[in-house]
Tab-separated table of C-alpha atoms in Angstrom:
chain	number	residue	atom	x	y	z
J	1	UNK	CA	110.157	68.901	62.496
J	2	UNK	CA	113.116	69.757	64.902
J	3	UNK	CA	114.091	72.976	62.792
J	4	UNK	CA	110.522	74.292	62.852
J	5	UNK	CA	109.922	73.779	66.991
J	6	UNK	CA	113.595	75.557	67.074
J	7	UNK	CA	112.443	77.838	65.177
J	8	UNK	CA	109.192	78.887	67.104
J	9	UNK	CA	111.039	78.549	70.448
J	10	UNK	CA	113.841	81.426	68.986
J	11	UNK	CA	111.116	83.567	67.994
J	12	UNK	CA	108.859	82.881	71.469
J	13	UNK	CA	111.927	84.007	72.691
J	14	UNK	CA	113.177	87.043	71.066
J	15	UNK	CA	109.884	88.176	71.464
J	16	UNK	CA	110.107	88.040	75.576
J	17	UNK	CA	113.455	89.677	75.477
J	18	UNK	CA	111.453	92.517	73.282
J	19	UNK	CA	109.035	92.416	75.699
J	20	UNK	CA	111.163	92.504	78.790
J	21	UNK	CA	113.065	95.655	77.074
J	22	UNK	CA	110.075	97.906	76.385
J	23	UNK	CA	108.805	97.031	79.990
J	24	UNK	CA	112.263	98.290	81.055
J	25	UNK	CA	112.004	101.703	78.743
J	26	UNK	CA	108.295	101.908	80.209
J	27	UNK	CA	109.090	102.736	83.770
J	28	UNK	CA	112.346	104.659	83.108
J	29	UNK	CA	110.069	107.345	81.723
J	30	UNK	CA	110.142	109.970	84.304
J	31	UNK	CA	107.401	111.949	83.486
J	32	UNK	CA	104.700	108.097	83.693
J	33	UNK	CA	105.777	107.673	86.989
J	34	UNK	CA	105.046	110.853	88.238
J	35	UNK	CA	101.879	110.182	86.299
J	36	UNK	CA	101.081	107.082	87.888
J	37	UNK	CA	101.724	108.035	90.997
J	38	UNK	CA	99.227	110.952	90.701
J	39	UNK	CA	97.112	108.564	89.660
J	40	UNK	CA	97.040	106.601	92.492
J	41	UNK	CA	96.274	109.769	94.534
J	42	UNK	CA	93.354	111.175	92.298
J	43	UNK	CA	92.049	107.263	92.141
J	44	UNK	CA	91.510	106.755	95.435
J	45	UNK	CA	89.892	109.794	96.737
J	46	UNK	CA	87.593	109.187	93.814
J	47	UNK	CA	86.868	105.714	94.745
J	48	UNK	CA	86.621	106.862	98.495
J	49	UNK	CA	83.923	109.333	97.243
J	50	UNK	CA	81.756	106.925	95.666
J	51	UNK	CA	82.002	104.363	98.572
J	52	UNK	CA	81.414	106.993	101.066
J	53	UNK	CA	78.634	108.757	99.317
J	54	UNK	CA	76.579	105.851	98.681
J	55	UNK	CA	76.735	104.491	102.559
J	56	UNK	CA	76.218	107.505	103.965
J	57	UNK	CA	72.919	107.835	101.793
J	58	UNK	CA	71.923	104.602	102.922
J	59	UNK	CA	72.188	105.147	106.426
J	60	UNK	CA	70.960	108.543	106.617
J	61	UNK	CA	67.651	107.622	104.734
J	62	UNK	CA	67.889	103.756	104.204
J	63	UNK	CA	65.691	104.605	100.644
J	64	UNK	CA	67.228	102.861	97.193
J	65	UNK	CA	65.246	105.954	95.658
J	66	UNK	CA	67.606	108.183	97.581
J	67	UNK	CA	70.471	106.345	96.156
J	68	UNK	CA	69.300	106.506	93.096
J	69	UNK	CA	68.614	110.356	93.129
J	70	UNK	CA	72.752	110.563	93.914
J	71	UNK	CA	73.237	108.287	90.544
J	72	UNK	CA	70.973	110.863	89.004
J	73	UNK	CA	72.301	114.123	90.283
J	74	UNK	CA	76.150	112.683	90.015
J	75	UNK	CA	74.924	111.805	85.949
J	76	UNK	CA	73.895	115.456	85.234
J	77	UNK	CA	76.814	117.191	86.373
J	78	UNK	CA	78.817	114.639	84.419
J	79	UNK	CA	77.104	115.054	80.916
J	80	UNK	CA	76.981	118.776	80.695
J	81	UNK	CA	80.843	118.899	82.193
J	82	UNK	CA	82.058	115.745	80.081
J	83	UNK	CA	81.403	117.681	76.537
J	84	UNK	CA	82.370	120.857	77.798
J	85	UNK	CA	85.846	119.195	79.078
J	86	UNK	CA	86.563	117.545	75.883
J	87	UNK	CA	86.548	121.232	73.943
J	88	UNK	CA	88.610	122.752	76.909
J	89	UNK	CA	91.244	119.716	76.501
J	90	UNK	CA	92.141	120.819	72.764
J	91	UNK	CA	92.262	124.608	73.997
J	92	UNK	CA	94.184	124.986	76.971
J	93	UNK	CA	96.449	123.026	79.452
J	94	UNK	CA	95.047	119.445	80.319
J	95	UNK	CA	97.610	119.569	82.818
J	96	UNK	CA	95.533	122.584	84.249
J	97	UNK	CA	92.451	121.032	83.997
J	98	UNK	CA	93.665	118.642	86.553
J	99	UNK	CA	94.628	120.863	89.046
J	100	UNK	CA	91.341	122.674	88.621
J	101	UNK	CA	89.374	119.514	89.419
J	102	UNK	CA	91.433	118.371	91.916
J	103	UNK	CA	90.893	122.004	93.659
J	104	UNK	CA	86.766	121.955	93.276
J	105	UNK	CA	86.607	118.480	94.499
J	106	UNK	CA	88.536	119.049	97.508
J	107	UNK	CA	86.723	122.001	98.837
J	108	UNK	CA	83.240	120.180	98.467
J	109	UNK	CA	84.694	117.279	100.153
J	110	UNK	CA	85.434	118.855	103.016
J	111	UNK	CA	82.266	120.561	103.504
J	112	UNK	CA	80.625	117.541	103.598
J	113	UNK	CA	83.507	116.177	106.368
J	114	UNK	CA	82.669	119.607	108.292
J	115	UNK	CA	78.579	119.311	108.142
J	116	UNK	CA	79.056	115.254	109.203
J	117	UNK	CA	81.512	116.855	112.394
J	118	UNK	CA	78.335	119.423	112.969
J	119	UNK	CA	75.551	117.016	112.835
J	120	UNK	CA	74.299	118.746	110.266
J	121	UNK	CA	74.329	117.077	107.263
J	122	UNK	CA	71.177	116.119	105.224
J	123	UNK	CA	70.586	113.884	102.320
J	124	UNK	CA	70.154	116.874	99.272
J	125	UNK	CA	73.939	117.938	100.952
J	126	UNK	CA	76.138	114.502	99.821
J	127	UNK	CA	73.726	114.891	96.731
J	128	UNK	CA	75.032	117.877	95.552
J	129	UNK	CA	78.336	117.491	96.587
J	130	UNK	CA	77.897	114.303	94.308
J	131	UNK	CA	77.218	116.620	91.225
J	132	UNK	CA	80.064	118.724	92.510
J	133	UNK	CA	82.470	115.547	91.709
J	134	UNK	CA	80.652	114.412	89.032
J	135	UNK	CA	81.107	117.229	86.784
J	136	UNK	CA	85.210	117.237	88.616
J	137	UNK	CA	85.447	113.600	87.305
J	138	UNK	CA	84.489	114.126	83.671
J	139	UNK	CA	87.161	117.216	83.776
J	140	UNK	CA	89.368	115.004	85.232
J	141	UNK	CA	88.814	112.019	83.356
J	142	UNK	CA	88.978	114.081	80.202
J	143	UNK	CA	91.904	115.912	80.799
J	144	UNK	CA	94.069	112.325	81.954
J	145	UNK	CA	92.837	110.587	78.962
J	146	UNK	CA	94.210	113.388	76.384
J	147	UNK	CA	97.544	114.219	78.861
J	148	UNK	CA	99.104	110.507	78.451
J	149	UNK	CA	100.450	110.459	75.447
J	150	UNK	CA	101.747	113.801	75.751
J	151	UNK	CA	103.455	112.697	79.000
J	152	UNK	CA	105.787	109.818	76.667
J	153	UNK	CA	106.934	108.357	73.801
J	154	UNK	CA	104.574	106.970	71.269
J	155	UNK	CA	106.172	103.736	70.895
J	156	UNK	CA	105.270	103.026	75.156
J	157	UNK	CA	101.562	104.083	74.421
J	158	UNK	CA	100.683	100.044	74.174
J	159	UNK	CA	102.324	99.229	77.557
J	160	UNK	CA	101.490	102.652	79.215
J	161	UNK	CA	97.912	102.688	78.644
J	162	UNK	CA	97.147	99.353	80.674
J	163	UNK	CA	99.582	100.288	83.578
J	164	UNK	CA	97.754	103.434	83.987
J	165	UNK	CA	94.297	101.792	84.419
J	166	UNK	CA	96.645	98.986	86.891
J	167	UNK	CA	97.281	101.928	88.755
J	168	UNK	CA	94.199	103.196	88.713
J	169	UNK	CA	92.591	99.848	89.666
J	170	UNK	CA	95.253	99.417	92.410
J	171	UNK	CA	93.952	102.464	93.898
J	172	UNK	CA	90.397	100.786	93.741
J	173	UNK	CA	91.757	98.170	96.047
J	174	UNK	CA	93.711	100.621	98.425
J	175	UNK	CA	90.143	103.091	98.449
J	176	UNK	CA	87.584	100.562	100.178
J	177	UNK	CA	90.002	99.314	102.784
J	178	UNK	CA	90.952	102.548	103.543
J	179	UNK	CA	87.864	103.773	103.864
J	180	UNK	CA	86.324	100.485	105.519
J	181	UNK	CA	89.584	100.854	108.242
J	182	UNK	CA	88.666	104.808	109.058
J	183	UNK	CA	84.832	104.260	108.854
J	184	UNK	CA	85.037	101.643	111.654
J	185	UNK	CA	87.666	103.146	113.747
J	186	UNK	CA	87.184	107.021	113.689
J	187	UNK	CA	84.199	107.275	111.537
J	188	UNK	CA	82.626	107.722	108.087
J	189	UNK	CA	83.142	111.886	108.555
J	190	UNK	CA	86.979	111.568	108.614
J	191	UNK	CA	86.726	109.649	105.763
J	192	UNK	CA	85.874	112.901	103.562
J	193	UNK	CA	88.768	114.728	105.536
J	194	UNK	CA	91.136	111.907	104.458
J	195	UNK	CA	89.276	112.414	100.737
J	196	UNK	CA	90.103	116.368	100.452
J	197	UNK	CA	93.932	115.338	101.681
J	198	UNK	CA	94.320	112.921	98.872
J	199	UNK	CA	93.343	115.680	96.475
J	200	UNK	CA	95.387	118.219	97.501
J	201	UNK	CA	98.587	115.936	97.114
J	202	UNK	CA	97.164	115.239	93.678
J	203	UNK	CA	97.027	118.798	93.232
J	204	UNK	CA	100.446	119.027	93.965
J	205	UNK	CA	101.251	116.133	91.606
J	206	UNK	CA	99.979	117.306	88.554
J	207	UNK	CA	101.868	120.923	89.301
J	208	UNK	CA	105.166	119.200	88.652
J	209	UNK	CA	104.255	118.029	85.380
J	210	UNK	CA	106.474	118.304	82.920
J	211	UNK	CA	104.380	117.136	79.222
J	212	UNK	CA	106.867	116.233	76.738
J	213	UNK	CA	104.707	118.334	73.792
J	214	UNK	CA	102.292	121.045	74.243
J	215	UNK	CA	98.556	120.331	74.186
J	216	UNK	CA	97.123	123.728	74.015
J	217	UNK	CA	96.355	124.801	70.129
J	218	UNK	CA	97.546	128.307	69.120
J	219	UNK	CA	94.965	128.075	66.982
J	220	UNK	CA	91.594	126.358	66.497
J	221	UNK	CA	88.410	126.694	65.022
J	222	UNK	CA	85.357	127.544	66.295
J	223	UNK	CA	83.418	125.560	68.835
J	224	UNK	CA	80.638	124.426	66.513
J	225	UNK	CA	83.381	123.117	64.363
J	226	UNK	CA	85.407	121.434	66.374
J	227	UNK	CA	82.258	119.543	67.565
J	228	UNK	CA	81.152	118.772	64.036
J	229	UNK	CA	84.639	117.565	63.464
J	230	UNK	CA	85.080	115.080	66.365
J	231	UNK	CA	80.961	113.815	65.320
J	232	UNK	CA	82.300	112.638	62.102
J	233	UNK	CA	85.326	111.057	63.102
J	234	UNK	CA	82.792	108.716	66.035
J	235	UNK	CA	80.845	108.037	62.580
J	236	UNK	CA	83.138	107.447	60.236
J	237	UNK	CA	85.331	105.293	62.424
J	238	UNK	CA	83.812	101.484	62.982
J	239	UNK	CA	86.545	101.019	65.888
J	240	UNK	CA	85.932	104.331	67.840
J	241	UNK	CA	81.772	104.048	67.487
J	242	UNK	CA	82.008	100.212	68.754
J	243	UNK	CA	83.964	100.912	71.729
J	244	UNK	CA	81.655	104.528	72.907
J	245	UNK	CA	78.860	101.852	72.336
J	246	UNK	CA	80.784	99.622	74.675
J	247	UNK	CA	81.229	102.154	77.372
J	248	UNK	CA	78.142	103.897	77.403
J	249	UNK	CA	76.058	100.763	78.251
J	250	UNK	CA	78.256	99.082	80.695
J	251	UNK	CA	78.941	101.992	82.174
J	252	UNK	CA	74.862	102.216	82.427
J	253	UNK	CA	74.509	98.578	83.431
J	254	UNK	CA	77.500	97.886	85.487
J	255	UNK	CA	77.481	100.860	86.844
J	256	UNK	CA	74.322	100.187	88.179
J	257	UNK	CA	75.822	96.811	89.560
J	258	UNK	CA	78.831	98.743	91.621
J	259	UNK	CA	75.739	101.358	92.802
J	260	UNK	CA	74.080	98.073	94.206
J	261	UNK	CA	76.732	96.334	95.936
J	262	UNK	CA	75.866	98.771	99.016
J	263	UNK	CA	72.092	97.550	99.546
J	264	UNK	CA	73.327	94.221	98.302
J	265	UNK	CA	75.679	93.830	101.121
J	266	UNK	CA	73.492	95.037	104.014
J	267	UNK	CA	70.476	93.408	102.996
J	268	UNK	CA	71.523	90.037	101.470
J	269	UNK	CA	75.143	89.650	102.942
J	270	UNK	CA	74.692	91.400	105.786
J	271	UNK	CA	77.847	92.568	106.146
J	272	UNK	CA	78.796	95.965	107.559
J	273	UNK	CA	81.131	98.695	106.303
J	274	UNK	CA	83.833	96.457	106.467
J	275	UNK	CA	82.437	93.908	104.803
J	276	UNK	CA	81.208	96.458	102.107
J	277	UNK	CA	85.140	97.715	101.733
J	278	UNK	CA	86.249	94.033	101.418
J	279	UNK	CA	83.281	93.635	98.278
J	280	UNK	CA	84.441	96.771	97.062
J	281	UNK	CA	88.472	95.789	97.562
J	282	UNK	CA	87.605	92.607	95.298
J	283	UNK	CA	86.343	94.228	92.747
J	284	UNK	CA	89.264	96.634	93.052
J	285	UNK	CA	92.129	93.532	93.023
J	286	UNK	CA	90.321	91.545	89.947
J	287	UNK	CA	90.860	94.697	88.050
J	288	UNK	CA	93.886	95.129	89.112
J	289	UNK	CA	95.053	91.956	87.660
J	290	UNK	CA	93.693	92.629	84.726
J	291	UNK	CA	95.224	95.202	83.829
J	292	UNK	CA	98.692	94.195	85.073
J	293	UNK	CA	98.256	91.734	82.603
J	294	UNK	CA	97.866	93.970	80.227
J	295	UNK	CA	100.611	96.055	80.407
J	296	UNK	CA	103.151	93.086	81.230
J	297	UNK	CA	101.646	91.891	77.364
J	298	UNK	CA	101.600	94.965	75.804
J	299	UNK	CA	98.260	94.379	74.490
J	300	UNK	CA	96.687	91.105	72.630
J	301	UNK	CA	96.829	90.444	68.652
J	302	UNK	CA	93.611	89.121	69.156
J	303	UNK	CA	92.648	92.422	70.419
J	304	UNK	CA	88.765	92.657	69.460
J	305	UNK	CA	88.165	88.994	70.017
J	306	UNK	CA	89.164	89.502	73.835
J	307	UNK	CA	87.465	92.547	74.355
J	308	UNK	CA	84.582	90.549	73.472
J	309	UNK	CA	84.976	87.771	75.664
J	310	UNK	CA	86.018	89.638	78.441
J	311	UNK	CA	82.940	91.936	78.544
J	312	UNK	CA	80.575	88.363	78.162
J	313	UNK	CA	82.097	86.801	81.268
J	314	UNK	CA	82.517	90.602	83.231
J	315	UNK	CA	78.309	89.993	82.401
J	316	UNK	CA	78.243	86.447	83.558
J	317	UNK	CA	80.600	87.108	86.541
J	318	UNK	CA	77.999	90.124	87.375
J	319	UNK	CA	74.797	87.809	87.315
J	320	UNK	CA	76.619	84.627	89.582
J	321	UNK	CA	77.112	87.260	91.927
J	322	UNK	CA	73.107	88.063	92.077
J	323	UNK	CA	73.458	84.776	93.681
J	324	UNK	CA	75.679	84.669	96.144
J	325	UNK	CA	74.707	83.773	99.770
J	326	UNK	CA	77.973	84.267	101.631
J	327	UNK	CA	80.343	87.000	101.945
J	328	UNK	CA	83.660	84.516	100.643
J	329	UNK	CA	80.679	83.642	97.137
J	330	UNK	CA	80.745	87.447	96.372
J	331	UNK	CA	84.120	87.912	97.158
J	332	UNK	CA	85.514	85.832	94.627
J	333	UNK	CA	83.078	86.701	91.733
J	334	UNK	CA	82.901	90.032	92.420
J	335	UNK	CA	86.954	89.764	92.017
J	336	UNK	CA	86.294	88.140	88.866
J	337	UNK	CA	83.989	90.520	87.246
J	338	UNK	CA	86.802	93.353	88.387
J	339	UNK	CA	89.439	91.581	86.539
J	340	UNK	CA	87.324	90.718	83.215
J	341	UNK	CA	85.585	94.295	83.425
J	342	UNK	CA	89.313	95.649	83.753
J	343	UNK	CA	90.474	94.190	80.365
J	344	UNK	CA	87.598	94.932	78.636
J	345	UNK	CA	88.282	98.608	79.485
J	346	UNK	CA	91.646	98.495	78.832
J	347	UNK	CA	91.774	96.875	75.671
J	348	UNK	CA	88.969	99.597	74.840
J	349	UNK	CA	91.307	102.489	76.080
J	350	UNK	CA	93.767	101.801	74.165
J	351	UNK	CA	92.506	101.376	70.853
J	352	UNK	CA	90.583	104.416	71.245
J	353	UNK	CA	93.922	106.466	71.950
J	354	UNK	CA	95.419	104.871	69.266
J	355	UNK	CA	92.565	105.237	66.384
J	356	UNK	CA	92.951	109.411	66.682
J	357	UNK	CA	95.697	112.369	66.107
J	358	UNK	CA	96.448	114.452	69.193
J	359	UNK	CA	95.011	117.682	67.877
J	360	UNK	CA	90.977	116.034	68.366
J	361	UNK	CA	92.186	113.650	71.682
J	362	UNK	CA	90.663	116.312	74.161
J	363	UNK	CA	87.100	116.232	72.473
J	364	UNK	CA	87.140	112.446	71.379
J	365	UNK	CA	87.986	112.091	75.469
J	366	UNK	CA	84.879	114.313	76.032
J	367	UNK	CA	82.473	112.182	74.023
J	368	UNK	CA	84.035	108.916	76.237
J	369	UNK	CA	83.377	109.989	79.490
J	370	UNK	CA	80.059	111.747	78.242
J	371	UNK	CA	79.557	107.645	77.371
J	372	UNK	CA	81.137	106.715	80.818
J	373	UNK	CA	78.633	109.531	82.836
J	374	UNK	CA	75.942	106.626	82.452
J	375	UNK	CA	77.813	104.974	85.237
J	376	UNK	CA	76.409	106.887	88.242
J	377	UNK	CA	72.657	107.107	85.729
J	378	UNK	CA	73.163	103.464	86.276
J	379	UNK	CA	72.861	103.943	90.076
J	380	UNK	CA	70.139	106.160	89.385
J	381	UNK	CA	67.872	103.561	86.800
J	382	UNK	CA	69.142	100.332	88.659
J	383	UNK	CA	68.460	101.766	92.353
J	384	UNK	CA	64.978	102.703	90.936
J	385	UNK	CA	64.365	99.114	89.303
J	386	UNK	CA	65.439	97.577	92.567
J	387	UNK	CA	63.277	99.269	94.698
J	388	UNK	CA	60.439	97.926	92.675
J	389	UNK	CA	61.838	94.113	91.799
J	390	UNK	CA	64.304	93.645	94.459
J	391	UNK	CA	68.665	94.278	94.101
J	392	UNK	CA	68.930	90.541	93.365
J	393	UNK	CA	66.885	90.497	90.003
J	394	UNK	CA	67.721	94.205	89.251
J	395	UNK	CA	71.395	92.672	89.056
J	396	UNK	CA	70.756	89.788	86.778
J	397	UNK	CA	68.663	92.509	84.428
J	398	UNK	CA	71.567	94.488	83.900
J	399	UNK	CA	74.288	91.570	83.038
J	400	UNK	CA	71.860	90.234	80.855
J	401	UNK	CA	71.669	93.052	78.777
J	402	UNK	CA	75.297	93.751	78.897
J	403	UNK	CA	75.498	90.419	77.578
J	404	UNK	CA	73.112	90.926	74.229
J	405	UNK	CA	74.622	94.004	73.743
J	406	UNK	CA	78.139	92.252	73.345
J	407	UNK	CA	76.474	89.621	71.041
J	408	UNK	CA	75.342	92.432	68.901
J	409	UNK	CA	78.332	94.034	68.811
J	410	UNK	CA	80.286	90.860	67.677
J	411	UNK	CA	77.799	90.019	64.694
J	412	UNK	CA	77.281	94.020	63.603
J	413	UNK	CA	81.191	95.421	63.832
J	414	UNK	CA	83.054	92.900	62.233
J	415	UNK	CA	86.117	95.564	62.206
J	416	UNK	CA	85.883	95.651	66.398
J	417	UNK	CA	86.014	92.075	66.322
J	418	UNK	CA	89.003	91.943	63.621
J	419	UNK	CA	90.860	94.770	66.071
J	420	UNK	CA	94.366	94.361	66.380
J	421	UNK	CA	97.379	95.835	68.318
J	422	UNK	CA	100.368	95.040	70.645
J	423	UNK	CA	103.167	97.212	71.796
């Protein structure tokens, strides 16, 4: 009995020293922590966008519709840029692709800080500068996604993966306080000045990476094919299908929830822009944790089973929130649905990166974020369904489907739910 707890308390502990050592060989890559930093930089002007689009929406018109119309217009631009990303990511330099998006963004960014200066902004402006960075985000998104593991060694993928999306999600912490703080004090137009600043310097990031292989085929088939190709992989692949099933409808449905928290805050919290940036800040903590936990662990060899159960209580921590009749109430949940959503996704990240070869990772990172473009659609169908029903019942319609779409998932994949990795 004695010589089998030794035993287990040897190997508990040869496995933290393991742990402890690739954590180590994580962060001395060079070339991730110029990466994360630029991550940090591209992740919160993005957040600052979506905070700062949807409240100055609201104010300006004070419709859901209107807000909805954004989720719409942002969708579209994603969609038709999300598929044509994913080819360009096999083709050229990713690495390009980011400085290209970072450029766009900026420039529409501040245009919109130079009309609010003017006092001449008008709804149909912020909603096409919305497409503007929606169709920048998929290229973005798409280009990240396939540049990581060209940026290190394979054997950090597990551990570098999840610290990304920490960073990421530490950036969605840093965004609504940021914005909240210059909102109140100076205003919500310096907010888009402080935006287009945070892209440059992202810009400037991404021109002083160095990608350990090149990205960019010399050769490659024609479009048509390389799009047939990358269909039947999603097809053949039970693991790669599950998780774009995963993403497209929480994206959709939660989505929808972040889209409400605005209306949600003024209307049944009534709470200002700094309470919105402190619901929004919550969110942006929870996931934070998540994914630090993540990338401390290196994964879980339970790997399906959690993504499972993380996704049923990001649902459940969703719906409690519908409910909430004090600032502190949604606070706390909406922290917990950040750090629950934030696993879910980066359990899902990672075995997507790891279920393909590097020659199809561009186009397979098209076809995610074309599944992750129903996030702003999700402003669009949930701003509409609130307007008719109310934000509080539009809320728990969402996380309820979320959560029968998990159940499904867990009966029909049985290889999603058998997943299994750690780094």
């Amino acid at each position: 009995m004695n010589c089998t707890r030794d035993s287990s308390s040897s190997r508990a502990v040869r496995r933290r020293r393991v742990g402890l050592a690739r954590l180590r060989e994580t962060f001395a890559a060079g070339e991730l922590r110029k990466f994360l930093i630029g991550t940090i930089a591209w992740g919160t002007a993005h957040q600052m966008v979506t905070i700062a689009q949807g409240y100055i929406i609201f104010e300006i018109t004070d419709s859901k519709l209107q807000l909805g119309i954004l989720g719409g217009a942002v969708t579209a631009a994603s969609i038709t840029m999300a598929v044509a990303g994913g080819i360009m990511a096999d083709r050229v330099s990713r690495k390009a692709l980011l400085m290209i998006g970072s450029a766009i963004t900026s420039m529409a960014m501040l245009a919109i800080g130079a009309l609010m200066l003017s006092d001449n902004l008008m709804a149909w402006h912020v909603q096409v500068a919305g497409a503007v960075q929606g169709a920048t985000l998929a290229l973005d998104w798409t280009a990240r996604f396939a540049l990581l593991p060209n940026m290190i060694e394979r054997h950090i993928l597990a551990r570098a993966v999840p610290f990304d999306l920490t960073f990421f999600n530490l950036s969605r912490t840093v965004a609504p306080l940021l914005w909240g703080w210059i909102a109140t004090l100076h205003g919500a137009e310096w907010t888009y000045i402080v935006i287009c600043l945070l892209f440059i310097l992202n810009f400037g990031i991404a021109s002083r990476f160095r990608p350990l292989e090149n990205s960019a085929r010399l050769r490659h088939a024609a479009i048509w094919e390389d799009v047939s190709e990358i269909m039947n992989i999603v097809r053949s692949n039970p693991i790669v299908a599950g998780n774009l099933i995963f993403t497209a409808v929480n994206a959709l449905l939660m989505g929808g929830f972040i889209y409400l928290l605005t209306p949600f805050a003024k209307e049944i919290l009534q709470v200002g822009a700094s309470g919105l940036g402190q619901l929004f800040a919550a969110v942006g903590i929870g996931a934070f944790a998540g994914g630090l936990a993540l990338g401390v662990t290196g994964g879980s060899r339970r790997m399906g089973r959690v993504l499972i159960i993380s996704n049923f209580l990001a649902a459940a921590s969703a719906a409690l929130f519908s409910f909430s009749s004090n600032a502190w109430a949604g606070i706390i949940l909406a922290l917990l649905f950040g750090m629950f959503n934030a696993i879910h996704i980066g359990l899902g990240n990672l075995s997507l990166q790891v279920a393909i070869a590097d020659e199809a990772r561009g186009r397979l990172a098209g076809i995610y974020e074309l599944a992750w473009s129903g996030f702003p659609m999700g402003g669009f169908v949930l701003g509409a369904l609130s307007a008719w029903i109310g934000v509080t019942p539009s809320i728990i319609v969402g996380a309820s489907l979320v959560a029968i779409v998990t159940l499904a998932m867990a009966i029909l994949n049985p290889s999603l739910l058998r997943l299994s990795h750690r780094g």
